[in-house]
XYZ file of C-alpha atoms in Angstrom:
195
model
C -12.071 46.285 -15.332
C -12.285 43.660 -18.225
C -9.045 41.921 -16.993
C -10.378 42.206 -13.413
C -13.748 40.607 -14.388
C -11.983 37.904 -16.481
C -9.814 36.844 -13.200
C -12.848 36.825 -11.256
C -14.574 34.694 -13.831
C -11.646 32.179 -14.019
C -11.606 32.031 -10.185
C -15.200 31.043 -9.975
C -14.843 28.645 -12.553
C -11.921 26.925 -10.738
C -14.019 26.937 -7.593
C -17.050 25.305 -9.580
C -14.553 22.641 -10.837
C -13.149 22.043 -7.536
C -16.710 21.706 -5.833
C -17.858 19.400 -8.617
C -14.601 17.184 -7.809
C -15.377 17.157 -4.251
C -18.892 15.977 -4.771
C -17.737 13.352 -7.250
C -15.360 11.807 -4.870
C -17.920 11.962 -2.041
C -20.321 10.041 -4.241
C -17.624 7.627 -5.511
C -16.571 6.993 -1.926
C -19.973 5.554 -1.179
C -20.220 3.714 -4.426
C -16.955 2.076 -3.911
C -17.042 1.151 -0.393
C -20.491 -0.420 -0.459
C -19.450 -3.323 -2.688
C -16.089 -3.410 -0.916
C -17.636 -3.867 2.228
C -19.870 -6.769 0.875
C -16.824 -8.571 -0.494
C -15.099 -8.403 2.621
C -18.168 -9.472 4.646
C -18.698 -12.562 2.530
C -15.023 -13.399 2.328
C -14.958 -13.263 6.075
C -18.080 -15.574 6.469
C -16.650 -18.022 3.780
C -13.325 -18.117 5.585
C -14.849 -19.495 8.642
C -16.632 -22.214 6.772
C -13.693 -23.497 4.982
C -11.807 -26.655 6.148
C -8.918 -26.464 3.501
C -5.773 -24.764 4.918
C -4.792 -23.879 1.294
C -8.191 -22.304 0.639
C -8.185 -20.616 3.887
C -4.685 -19.121 3.066
C -5.964 -17.866 -0.200
C -9.050 -16.248 1.204
C -6.796 -14.580 3.929
C -4.746 -13.014 1.079
C -8.091 -11.657 -0.359
C -9.225 -10.355 3.096
C -5.822 -8.609 3.535
C -5.711 -7.069 0.083
C -9.228 -6.066 0.371
C -8.724 -4.383 3.911
C -5.573 -2.626 2.365
C -7.439 -1.443 -0.677
C -10.443 -0.103 1.731
C -7.814 1.710 3.776
C -6.092 3.353 0.559
C -9.492 4.253 -0.684
C -10.377 6.006 2.521
C -7.241 8.082 2.240
C -7.808 8.920 -1.400
C -11.199 10.024 -0.848
C -10.362 12.205 2.131
C -10.039 14.873 -0.018
C -9.783 17.604 2.422
C -6.614 16.068 3.972
C -5.052 15.555 0.575
C -5.576 19.122 -0.527
C -4.309 20.342 2.770
C -1.222 18.345 2.302
C -1.920 16.869 5.744
C -2.152 13.171 5.087
C -0.255 12.079 8.146
C 1.589 8.823 8.965
C 0.102 6.742 11.635
C 2.302 5.733 14.599
C 0.825 2.565 16.152
C 2.229 -0.862 17.377
C 2.703 -3.487 14.586
C 4.619 -6.717 13.944
C 7.219 -6.265 11.082
C 7.213 -10.033 10.195
C 3.376 -9.989 9.809
C 3.488 -6.786 7.720
C 5.938 -8.435 5.297
C 4.312 -11.690 5.276
C 0.945 -9.995 4.417
C 2.621 -8.168 1.380
C 4.288 -11.299 0.048
C 0.914 -13.049 0.205
C -0.622 -10.632 -2.194
C 1.917 -11.992 -4.918
C 2.014 -15.663 -3.721
C -0.287 -16.993 -6.494
C 1.223 -15.088 -9.208
C 4.794 -15.889 -8.073
C 3.918 -19.834 -7.704
C 2.338 -19.718 -11.183
C 5.812 -18.616 -12.587
C 7.734 -20.957 -10.212
C 9.291 -18.295 -8.336
C 10.324 -18.422 -4.773
C 9.450 -15.399 -2.497
C 10.694 -14.932 0.839
C 12.498 -12.291 3.155
C 15.023 -11.859 5.819
C 15.198 -9.510 8.850
C 18.386 -8.818 10.431
C 18.214 -10.614 13.843
C 19.254 -7.398 15.755
C 15.832 -5.763 14.601
C 12.911 -6.379 17.018
C 9.884 -7.037 14.889
C 7.717 -5.224 17.418
C 7.883 -1.665 16.087
C 5.549 1.399 16.059
C 4.708 3.098 12.874
C 2.634 3.007 9.762
C 2.219 -0.445 8.844
C -0.366 0.329 6.048
C 2.075 2.506 4.093
C 5.017 0.154 4.714
C 3.099 -2.620 3.411
C 1.557 -0.484 0.359
C 5.238 0.349 -0.547
C 6.289 -3.209 -0.323
C 3.458 -4.399 -2.267
C 4.197 -2.137 -5.094
C 7.754 -3.277 -5.194
C 7.097 -6.904 -4.953
C 4.394 -6.789 -7.502
C 6.837 -5.182 -9.964
C 9.599 -7.615 -9.142
C 7.299 -10.767 -9.762
C 5.954 -9.318 -12.934
C 9.397 -8.672 -14.388
C 10.922 -12.004 -13.164
C 10.395 -15.146 -15.075
C 12.711 -17.519 -12.996
C 14.484 -17.385 -9.680
C 13.300 -15.486 -6.727
C 11.716 -12.231 -5.044
C 13.330 -11.422 -1.808
C 12.901 -8.729 0.770
C 15.648 -7.913 3.160
C 15.494 -5.584 6.088
C 18.493 -4.176 8.004
C 19.134 -1.670 10.701
C 20.665 1.359 9.030
C 20.773 3.735 12.036
C 19.569 3.867 15.654
C 18.989 6.805 17.944
C 19.156 5.435 21.318
C 17.955 8.734 22.827
C 14.669 9.006 21.344
C 14.079 5.170 20.531
C 13.848 5.407 16.883
C 15.381 3.256 14.363
C 16.087 3.715 10.642
C 15.529 0.360 8.564
C 16.628 -0.339 5.146
C 14.351 -2.389 3.011
C 15.395 -4.010 -0.079
C 13.706 -5.915 -2.767
C 16.005 -8.177 -4.732
C 14.819 -10.225 -7.725
C 16.427 -12.286 -10.642
C 14.385 -10.548 -13.374
C 15.351 -8.352 -16.131
C 16.679 -5.424 -13.844
C 16.372 -1.686 -14.591
C 18.669 0.175 -17.148
C 20.773 2.543 -15.171
C 19.553 5.390 -17.348
C 15.933 4.779 -16.155
C 16.546 4.176 -12.655
C 16.711 7.847 -11.824
C 13.357 8.561 -13.377
C 11.862 5.626 -11.618
C 13.073 6.108 -8.196
């Protein structure tokens, strides 16, 4: 009886902790989205008032990064999907070239400060009009190229996209993305842990 009561008490504590976590995330959702929407709104208004192409490009990068952050926050804060393991990929039309360029825009200022060249190459046999989850793809590319720029002091950071496999029966294509840099590299013994 004592053991049964102990198990019930532990279960109740876990449920209370889970409820508190859900309430915290719900509150944080509102607290984070409100200033984020203000940042995006004012940035959008400022964008239309600027004359300088350079300043517009910089502000466009802020807007792209802000929208990416807002989308990621929406996913993180959608606790029910995460806990149920049902965070699904979106399948919608997007332009691969635009997706890559928006990812590179995020690091362009930092790369320029370090004198790095950034660029990309898409195999010419690949159609840039694709269906898939461009948000997730951009998120992954931003993570990889941010690290590449961080650990590269001279040279370049370059993204390549090649066609690895195509399934003509269902119209699916498997693409291989690579981020190459002239930085310090990753020791072989650590590569398995990182990837």
